[in-house]
Coordinates of C-alpha atoms in Angstrom, one line a residue:
X1 CA 0.0 0.0 0.0
X2 CA 2.8 2.4 0.9
X3 CA 4.5 1.9 -2.5
X4 CA 1.2 2.3 -4.2
X5 CA 0.6 5.6 -2.5
X6 CA 4.0 6.9 -3.0
X7 CA 4.2 6.2 -6.7
X8 CA 0.6 7.0 -7.6
X9 CA 0.3 9.6 -10.4
X10 CA 2.9 10.7 -13.0
X11 CA 6.3 9.1 -12.9
X12 CA 9.0 11.3 -11.2
X13 CA 11.1 13.3 -13.7
X14 CA 14.3 15.0 -12.7
X15 CA 14.0 18.7 -12.8
X16 CA 17.4 19.4 -14.2
X17 CA 16.9 19.3 -18.0
X18 CA 13.2 20.0 -17.9
X19 CA 13.7 23.3 -16.1
X20 CA 17.0 24.2 -17.7
X21 CA 15.6 27.3 -19.5
X22 CA 13.8 28.8 -16.5
X23 CA 16.3 31.6 -15.9
X24 CA 19.9 32.4 -15.7
X25 CA 21.4 32.0 -12.2
X26 CA 24.3 34.4 -11.7
X27 CA 27.5 33.0 -10.2
X28 CA 26.1 29.5 -9.8
X29 CA 28.6 26.8 -8.7
X30 CA 28.3 23.5 -10.4
X31 CA 27.7 20.3 -8.5
X32 CA 30.9 19.1 -10.1
X33 CA 32.8 21.3 -7.8
X34 CA 31.0 20.0 -4.7
X35 CA 33.3 18.2 -2.2
X36 CA 33.4 14.4 -2.7
X37 CA 32.6 13.9 1.0
X38 CA 29.0 15.1 0.3
X39 CA 28.3 12.2 -2.0
X40 CA 29.6 9.7 0.5
X41 CA 27.2 11.0 3.2
X42 CA 30.1 10.7 5.7
X43 CA 29.2 13.8 7.7
X44 CA 26.1 15.7 8.9
X45 CA 25.7 19.1 7.3
X46 CA 25.1 18.6 3.7
X47 CA 21.5 19.5 2.6
X48 CA 19.3 19.3 -0.5
X49 CA 16.6 21.8 -1.2
X50 CA 13.5 21.5 -3.4
X51 CA 10.0 22.9 -3.7
X52 CA 6.8 21.0 -3.5
X53 CA 4.5 23.0 -5.8
X54 CA 0.7 23.4 -5.2
X55 CA -2.2 23.3 -7.6
X56 CA -1.8 25.8 -10.3
X57 CA 1.4 27.0 -8.7
X58 CA -0.8 28.2 -5.8
X59 CA 1.7 28.2 -2.9
X60 CA 4.4 25.7 -2.3
X61 CA 6.6 24.1 0.4
X62 CA 10.3 24.8 0.6
X63 CA 11.7 21.5 1.8
X64 CA 15.3 21.0 2.9
X65 CA 16.7 17.6 3.7
X66 CA 20.0 16.7 5.4
X67 CA 21.6 14.0 3.4
X68 CA 23.1 11.8 6.1
X69 CA 20.3 11.9 8.7
X70 CA 17.3 12.4 6.4
X71 CA 16.3 15.2 8.9
X72 CA 13.8 17.5 7.1
X73 CA 12.7 21.1 7.6
X74 CA 9.9 22.7 5.6
X75 CA 8.1 26.0 5.3
X76 CA 4.9 26.9 3.5
X77 CA 5.1 29.9 1.1
X78 CA 2.5 31.8 -0.8
X79 CA 4.7 32.3 -3.9
X80 CA 7.9 30.9 -5.3
X81 CA 9.8 34.1 -6.1
X82 CA 13.5 34.1 -5.3
X83 CA 13.0 36.6 -2.6
X84 CA 10.4 34.4 -0.8
X85 CA 12.3 31.2 -1.2
X86 CA 15.6 32.8 0.0
X87 CA 13.9 34.2 3.2
X88 CA 12.3 30.8 3.9
X89 CA 15.5 28.9 3.4
X90 CA 17.5 31.1 5.7
X91 CA 14.8 30.9 8.4
X92 CA 14.6 27.1 8.1
X93 CA 18.3 26.5 8.4
X94 CA 19.4 29.3 10.8
X95 CA 18.7 27.1 13.9
X96 CA 21.1 24.5 12.4
X97 CA 23.7 27.0 11.1
X98 CA 26.7 25.1 12.7
X99 CA 25.6 22.0 10.7
X100 CA 25.1 23.6 7.3
X101 CA 28.2 23.1 5.1
X102 CA 26.6 22.7 1.7
X103 CA 23.2 23.0 0.0
X104 CA 22.5 21.5 -3.3
X105 CA 19.7 22.8 -5.5
X106 CA 18.3 22.4 -9.1
X107 CA 18.4 25.3 -11.5
X108 CA 15.1 26.8 -10.8
X109 CA 15.2 30.6 -10.8
X110 CA 13.7 30.6 -7.3
X111 CA 17.2 29.8 -6.1
X112 CA 18.7 32.9 -7.9
X113 CA 19.6 34.6 -4.6
X114 CA 21.8 31.6 -3.6
X115 CA 24.6 34.0 -2.6
X116 CA 22.4 35.6 0.1
X117 CA 21.7 32.1 1.4
X118 CA 25.4 31.2 1.4
X119 CA 26.4 34.3 3.2
X120 CA 23.7 34.1 5.9
X121 CA 24.4 30.5 6.7
X122 CA 28.2 30.4 6.0
X123 CA 27.6 27.6 3.5
X124 CA 28.3 26.8 -0.1
X125 CA 25.4 26.4 -2.5
X126 CA 25.8 24.1 -5.5
X127 CA 23.6 23.6 -8.6
X128 CA 22.9 20.5 -10.6
X129 CA 24.0 20.3 -14.2
X130 CA 21.1 21.7 -16.1
X131 CA 21.6 19.4 -19.1
X132 CA 22.4 16.2 -17.1
X133 CA 20.8 13.9 -14.6
X134 CA 21.3 14.4 -10.9
X135 CA 20.4 11.5 -8.6
X136 CA 17.6 13.0 -6.5
X137 CA 16.6 9.9 -4.6
X138 CA 16.5 11.7 -1.3
X139 CA 14.4 14.6 -2.5
X140 CA 12.2 12.3 -4.5
X141 CA 11.6 10.0 -1.5
X142 CA 10.9 12.9 0.9
X143 CA 8.5 14.6 -1.6
X144 CA 6.8 11.3 -2.2
X145 CA 6.2 11.0 1.6
X146 CA 4.8 14.6 1.7
X147 CA 2.5 13.9 -1.3
X148 CA 0.8 11.2 0.8
X149 CA -0.5 14.1 3.0
X150 CA -0.9 16.6 0.2
X151 CA -1.7 15.2 -3.3
X152 CA -0.7 17.1 -6.4
X153 CA -3.9 19.1 -6.6
X154 CA -3.4 20.6 -3.1
X155 CA -3.7 24.4 -2.7
X156 CA -0.9 25.1 -0.3
X157 CA -2.4 28.6 0.4
X158 CA -5.1 26.7 2.4
X159 CA -2.5 24.7 4.4
X160 CA -1.2 26.2 7.6
X161 CA 2.4 26.2 8.7
X162 CA 1.2 24.4 11.8
X163 CA -0.1 21.5 9.6
X164 CA 3.2 21.5 7.7
X165 CA 5.3 21.4 11.0
X166 CA 3.2 18.5 12.4
X167 CA 3.7 16.4 9.3
X168 CA 7.5 17.2 9.2
X169 CA 7.7 16.2 12.9
X170 CA 6.1 12.9 12.1
X171 CA 8.6 12.2 9.3
X172 CA 11.5 13.2 11.5
X173 CA 10.4 10.9 14.3
X174 CA 9.9 7.9 12.1
X175 CA 12.6 5.2 12.6
X176 CA 14.5 4.7 9.3
X177 CA 16.1 1.4 8.3
X178 CA 19.0 3.3 6.7
X179 CA 19.7 4.8 10.2
X180 CA 19.6 1.5 12.0
X181 CA 16.1 2.2 13.0
X182 CA 17.0 5.5 14.8
X183 CA 15.0 8.6 13.9
X184 CA 16.3 11.6 12.1
X185 CA 15.2 13.9 14.9
X186 CA 17.1 11.9 17.5
X187 CA 20.3 11.9 15.5
X188 CA 20.1 15.6 14.7
X189 CA 19.4 16.4 18.4
X190 CA 22.4 14.4 19.5
X191 CA 24.7 16.2 17.1
X192 CA 23.3 19.6 18.0
X193 CA 23.9 18.8 21.7
X194 CA 27.5 17.8 21.0
X195 CA 28.1 21.1 19.3
X196 CA 26.8 23.1 22.2
X197 CA 28.7 21.0 24.8

């Protein structure tokens, strides 16, 4: 049933090539320049960002997932302008600033102000190759889980941030096989505590 729910609807398509022409992003840094350690998931602090778009582009969720722990943060937004997405991203990750080393995004123009994000968080922002494929298993899986709660025809302007936070809390407190049945929330909390010690 879970697999049926998660895969219902159109097959997932990587956004890289499809959205390649959506807008020029000044001073973008290619994923090819991203440190190799990020791909190995050998540390906590490397994040992937994406948008879950609402019906008729009416509202969206900014969703950021930490690669090693699968810890997720998300904010509901009314529009997907670069200004709005930038502010949401900074507010989501500021509490974890000491554990934000890299952020990887696709080439959507909503990420045009990546330099502001990088400066505010002391991190590097990398972009996928617009004409190549980028393995997005983590984002795809997370967005698939969110779509169980909010199908593709959802109008996110009618969804409260409280509802979003409640769902994200459920995901973060769900034991994961890839984490030896620990939860993303527990692992992230332990690492945050170590940083503050």
